[in-house]
mmCIF file of C-alpha atoms in Angstrom:
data_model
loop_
_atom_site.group_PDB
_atom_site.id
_atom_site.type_symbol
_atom_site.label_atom_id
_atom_site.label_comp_id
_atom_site.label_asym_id
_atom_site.label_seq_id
_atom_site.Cartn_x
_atom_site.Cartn_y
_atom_site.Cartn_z
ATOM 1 C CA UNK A 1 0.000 0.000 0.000
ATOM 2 C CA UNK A 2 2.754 2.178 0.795
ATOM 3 C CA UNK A 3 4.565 1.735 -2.582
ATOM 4 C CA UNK A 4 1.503 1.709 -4.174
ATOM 5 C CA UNK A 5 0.629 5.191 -2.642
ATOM 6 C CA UNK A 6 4.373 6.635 -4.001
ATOM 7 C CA UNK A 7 2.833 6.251 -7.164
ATOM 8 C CA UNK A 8 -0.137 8.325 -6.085
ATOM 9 C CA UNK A 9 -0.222 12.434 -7.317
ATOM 10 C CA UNK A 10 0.472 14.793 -5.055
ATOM 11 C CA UNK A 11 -3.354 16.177 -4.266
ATOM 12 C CA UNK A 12 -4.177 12.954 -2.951
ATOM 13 C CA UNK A 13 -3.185 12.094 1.037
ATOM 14 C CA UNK A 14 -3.017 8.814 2.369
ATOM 15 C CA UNK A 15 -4.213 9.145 5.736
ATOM 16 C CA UNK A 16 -3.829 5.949 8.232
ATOM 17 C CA UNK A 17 -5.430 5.847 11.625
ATOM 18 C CA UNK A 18 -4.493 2.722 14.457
ATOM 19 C CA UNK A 19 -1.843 0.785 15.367
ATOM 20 C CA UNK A 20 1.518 0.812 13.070
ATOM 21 C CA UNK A 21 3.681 -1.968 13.507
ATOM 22 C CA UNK A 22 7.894 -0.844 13.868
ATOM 23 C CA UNK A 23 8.379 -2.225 10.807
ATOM 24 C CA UNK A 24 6.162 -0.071 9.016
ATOM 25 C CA UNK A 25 7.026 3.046 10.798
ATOM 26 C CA UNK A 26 10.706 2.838 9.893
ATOM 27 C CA UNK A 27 9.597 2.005 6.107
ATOM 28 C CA UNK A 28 7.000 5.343 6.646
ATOM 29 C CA UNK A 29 10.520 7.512 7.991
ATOM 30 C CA UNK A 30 12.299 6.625 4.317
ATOM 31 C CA UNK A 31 9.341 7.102 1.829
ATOM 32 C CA UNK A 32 9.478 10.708 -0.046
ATOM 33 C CA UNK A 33 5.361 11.186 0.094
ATOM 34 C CA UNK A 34 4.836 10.094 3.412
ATOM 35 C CA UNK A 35 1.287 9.443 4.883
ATOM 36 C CA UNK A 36 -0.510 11.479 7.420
ATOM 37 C CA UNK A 37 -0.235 9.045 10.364
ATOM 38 C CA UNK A 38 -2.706 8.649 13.926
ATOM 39 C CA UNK A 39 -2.885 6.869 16.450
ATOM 40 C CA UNK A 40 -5.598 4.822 17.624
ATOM 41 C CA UNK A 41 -7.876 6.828 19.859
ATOM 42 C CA UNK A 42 -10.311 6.116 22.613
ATOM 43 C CA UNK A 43 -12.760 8.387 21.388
ATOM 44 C CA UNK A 44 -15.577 7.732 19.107
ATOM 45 C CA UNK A 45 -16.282 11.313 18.222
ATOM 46 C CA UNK A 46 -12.386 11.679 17.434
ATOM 47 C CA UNK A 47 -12.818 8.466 15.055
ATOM 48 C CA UNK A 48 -16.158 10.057 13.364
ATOM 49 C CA UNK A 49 -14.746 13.300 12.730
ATOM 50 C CA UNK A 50 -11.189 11.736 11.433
ATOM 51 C CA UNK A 51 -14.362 9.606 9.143
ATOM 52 C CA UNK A 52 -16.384 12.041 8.113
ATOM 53 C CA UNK A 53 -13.538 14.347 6.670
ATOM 54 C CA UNK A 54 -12.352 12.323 4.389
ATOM 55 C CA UNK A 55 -13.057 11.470 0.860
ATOM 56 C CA UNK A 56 -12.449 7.663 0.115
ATOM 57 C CA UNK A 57 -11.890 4.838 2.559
ATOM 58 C CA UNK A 58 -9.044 1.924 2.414
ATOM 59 C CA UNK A 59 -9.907 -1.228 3.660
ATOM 60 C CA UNK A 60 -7.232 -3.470 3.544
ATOM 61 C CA UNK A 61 -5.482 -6.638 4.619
ATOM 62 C CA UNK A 62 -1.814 -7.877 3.297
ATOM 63 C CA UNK A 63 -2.679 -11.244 5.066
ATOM 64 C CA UNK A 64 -4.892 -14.096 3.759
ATOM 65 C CA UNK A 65 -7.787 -14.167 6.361
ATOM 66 C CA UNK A 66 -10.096 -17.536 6.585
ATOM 67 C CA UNK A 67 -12.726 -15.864 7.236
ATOM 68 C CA UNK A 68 -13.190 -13.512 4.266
ATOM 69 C CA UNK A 69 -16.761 -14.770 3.720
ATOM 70 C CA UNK A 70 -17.837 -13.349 6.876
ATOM 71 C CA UNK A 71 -15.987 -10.573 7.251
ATOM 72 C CA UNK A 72 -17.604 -9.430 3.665
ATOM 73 C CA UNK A 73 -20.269 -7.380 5.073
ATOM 74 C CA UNK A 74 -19.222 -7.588 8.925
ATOM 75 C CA UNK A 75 -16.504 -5.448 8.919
ATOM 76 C CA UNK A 76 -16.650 -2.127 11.241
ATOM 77 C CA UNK A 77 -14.375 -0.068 8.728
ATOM 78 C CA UNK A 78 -16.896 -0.489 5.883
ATOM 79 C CA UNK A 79 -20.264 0.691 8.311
ATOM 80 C CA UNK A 80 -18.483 3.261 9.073
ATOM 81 C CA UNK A 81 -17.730 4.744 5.728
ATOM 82 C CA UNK A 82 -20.520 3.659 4.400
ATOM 83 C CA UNK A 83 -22.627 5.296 6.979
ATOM 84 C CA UNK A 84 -21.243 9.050 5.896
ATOM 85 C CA UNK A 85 -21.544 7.904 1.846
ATOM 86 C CA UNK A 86 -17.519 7.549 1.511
ATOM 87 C CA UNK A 87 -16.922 5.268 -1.446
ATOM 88 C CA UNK A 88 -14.294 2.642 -0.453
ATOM 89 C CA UNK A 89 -10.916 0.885 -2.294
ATOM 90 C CA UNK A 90 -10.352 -2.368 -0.813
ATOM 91 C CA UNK A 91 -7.309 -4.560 -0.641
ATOM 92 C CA UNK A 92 -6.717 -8.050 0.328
ATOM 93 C CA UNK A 93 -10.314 -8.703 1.505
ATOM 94 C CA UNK A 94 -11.544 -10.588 -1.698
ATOM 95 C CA UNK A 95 -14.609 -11.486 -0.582
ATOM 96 C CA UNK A 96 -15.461 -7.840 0.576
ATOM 97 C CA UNK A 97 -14.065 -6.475 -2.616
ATOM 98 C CA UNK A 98 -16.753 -8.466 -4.664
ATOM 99 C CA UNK A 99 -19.507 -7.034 -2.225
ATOM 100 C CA UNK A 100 -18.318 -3.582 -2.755
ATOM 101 C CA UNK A 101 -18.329 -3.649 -6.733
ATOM 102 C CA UNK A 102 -21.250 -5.770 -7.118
ATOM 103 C CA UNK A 103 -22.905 -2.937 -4.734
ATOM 104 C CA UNK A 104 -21.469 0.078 -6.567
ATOM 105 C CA UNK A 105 -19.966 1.309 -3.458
ATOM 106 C CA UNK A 106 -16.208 1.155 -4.439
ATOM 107 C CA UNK A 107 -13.523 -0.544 -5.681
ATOM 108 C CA UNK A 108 -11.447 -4.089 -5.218
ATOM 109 C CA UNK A 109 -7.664 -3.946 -6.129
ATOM 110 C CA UNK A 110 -4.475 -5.834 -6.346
ATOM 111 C CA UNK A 111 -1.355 -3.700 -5.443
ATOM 112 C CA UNK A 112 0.744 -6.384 -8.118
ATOM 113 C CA UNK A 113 0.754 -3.360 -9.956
ATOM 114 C CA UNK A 114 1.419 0.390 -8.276
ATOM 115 C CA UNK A 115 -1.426 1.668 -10.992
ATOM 116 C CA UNK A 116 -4.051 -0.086 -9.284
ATOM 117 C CA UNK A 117 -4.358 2.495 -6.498
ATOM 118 C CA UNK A 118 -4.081 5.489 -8.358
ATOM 119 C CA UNK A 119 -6.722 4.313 -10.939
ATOM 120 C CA UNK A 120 -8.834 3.619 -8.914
ATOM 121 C CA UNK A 121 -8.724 6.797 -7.075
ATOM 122 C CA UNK A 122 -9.370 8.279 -10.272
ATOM 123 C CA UNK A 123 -11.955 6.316 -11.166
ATOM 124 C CA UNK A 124 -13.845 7.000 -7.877
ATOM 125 C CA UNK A 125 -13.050 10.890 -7.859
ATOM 126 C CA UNK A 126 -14.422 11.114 -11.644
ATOM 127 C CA UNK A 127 -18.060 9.241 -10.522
ATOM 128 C CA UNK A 128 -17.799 10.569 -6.605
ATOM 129 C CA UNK A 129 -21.715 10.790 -6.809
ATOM 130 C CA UNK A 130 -22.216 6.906 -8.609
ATOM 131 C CA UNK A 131 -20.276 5.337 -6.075
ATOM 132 C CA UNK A 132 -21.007 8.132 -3.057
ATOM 133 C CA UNK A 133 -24.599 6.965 -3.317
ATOM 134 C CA UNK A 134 -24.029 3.587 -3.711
ATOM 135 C CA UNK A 135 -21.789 3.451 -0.263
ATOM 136 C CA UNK A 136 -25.603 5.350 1.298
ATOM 137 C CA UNK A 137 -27.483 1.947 -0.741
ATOM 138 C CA UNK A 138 -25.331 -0.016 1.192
ATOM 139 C CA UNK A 139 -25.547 1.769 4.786
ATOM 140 C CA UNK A 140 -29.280 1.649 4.214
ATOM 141 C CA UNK A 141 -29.562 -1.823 3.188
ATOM 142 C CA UNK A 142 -27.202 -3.712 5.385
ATOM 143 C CA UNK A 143 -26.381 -1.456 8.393
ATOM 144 C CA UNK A 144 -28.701 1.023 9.345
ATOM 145 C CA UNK A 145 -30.701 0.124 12.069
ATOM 146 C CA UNK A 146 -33.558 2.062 12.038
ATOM 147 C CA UNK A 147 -34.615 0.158 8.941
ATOM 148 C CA UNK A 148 -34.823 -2.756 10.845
ATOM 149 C CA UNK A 149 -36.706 -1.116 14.021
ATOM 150 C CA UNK A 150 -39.145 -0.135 12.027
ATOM 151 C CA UNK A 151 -39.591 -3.414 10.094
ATOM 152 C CA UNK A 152 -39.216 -5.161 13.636
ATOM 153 C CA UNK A 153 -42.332 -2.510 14.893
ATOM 154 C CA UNK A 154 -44.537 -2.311 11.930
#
């Protein structure tokens, strides 16, 4: 993701929010466009706002995960972006990254090739309100709760 993101033009800013391994900070210290980096915080107004700022999510994993078919629609990163209409790119997460095209909400990528990101940045930035509204479909659809309270009540 990181090499991938050198690739990247200069408006766009990678921002990443949690834990970093030491490993990945040191590689952060020698890249020339480095990413905006913060720590994981106990607040869940300080994670919304960090959310609702920005313009496309990144869900990724560099790690084959067993349970991909679950963690398709159960993951917390995707309600969350989904919930303020942020279109997603997500890596690693095959399962998920099926979901998300197949629901218009963003895109699934490989980083075998440093293009991948970039294009499909563009892509997302040139139909913001295609795949903006499909990330609301989805938050309407899957997460939202009220939906189901009032299914639940009527």
């Amino acid at each position: 993701m990181l090499d991938a993101y050198q690739h990247c033009t200069p408006n766009i800013r990678l921002v990443l929010k949690g834990t970093i391994s030491p490993d990945v900070s040191k590689k952060i210290l020698r890249l020339e466009n480095k990413p905006m980096v913060f720590p994981l915080s106990p607040s869940f107004k300080e994670m919304r706002n960090v959310i609702s700022g920005i313009d496309i999510g990144f869900i990724g994993l560099s790690y084959p995960n067993l349970n991909n078919h679950f963690a398709s629609k159960a993951t917390g990163q995707l309600v969350e972006f989904t919930n303020y209409a942020i279109p997603v790119i997500v890596y690693g997460l095959e399962e998920l990254g099926d979901f998300v095209e197949k629901n218009h909400c963003g895109k699934y990528i490989t980083l075998d090739d440093f293009e991948n990101l970039p294009k499909a940045i563009d892509e997302i930035v040139n139909q913001y309100s295609y795949y903006s509204s499909g990330a609301s479909s989805v938050f309407n659809k899957y997460y939202n709760l009220e939906s189901y309270l009032n299914d639940l009540f009527d």
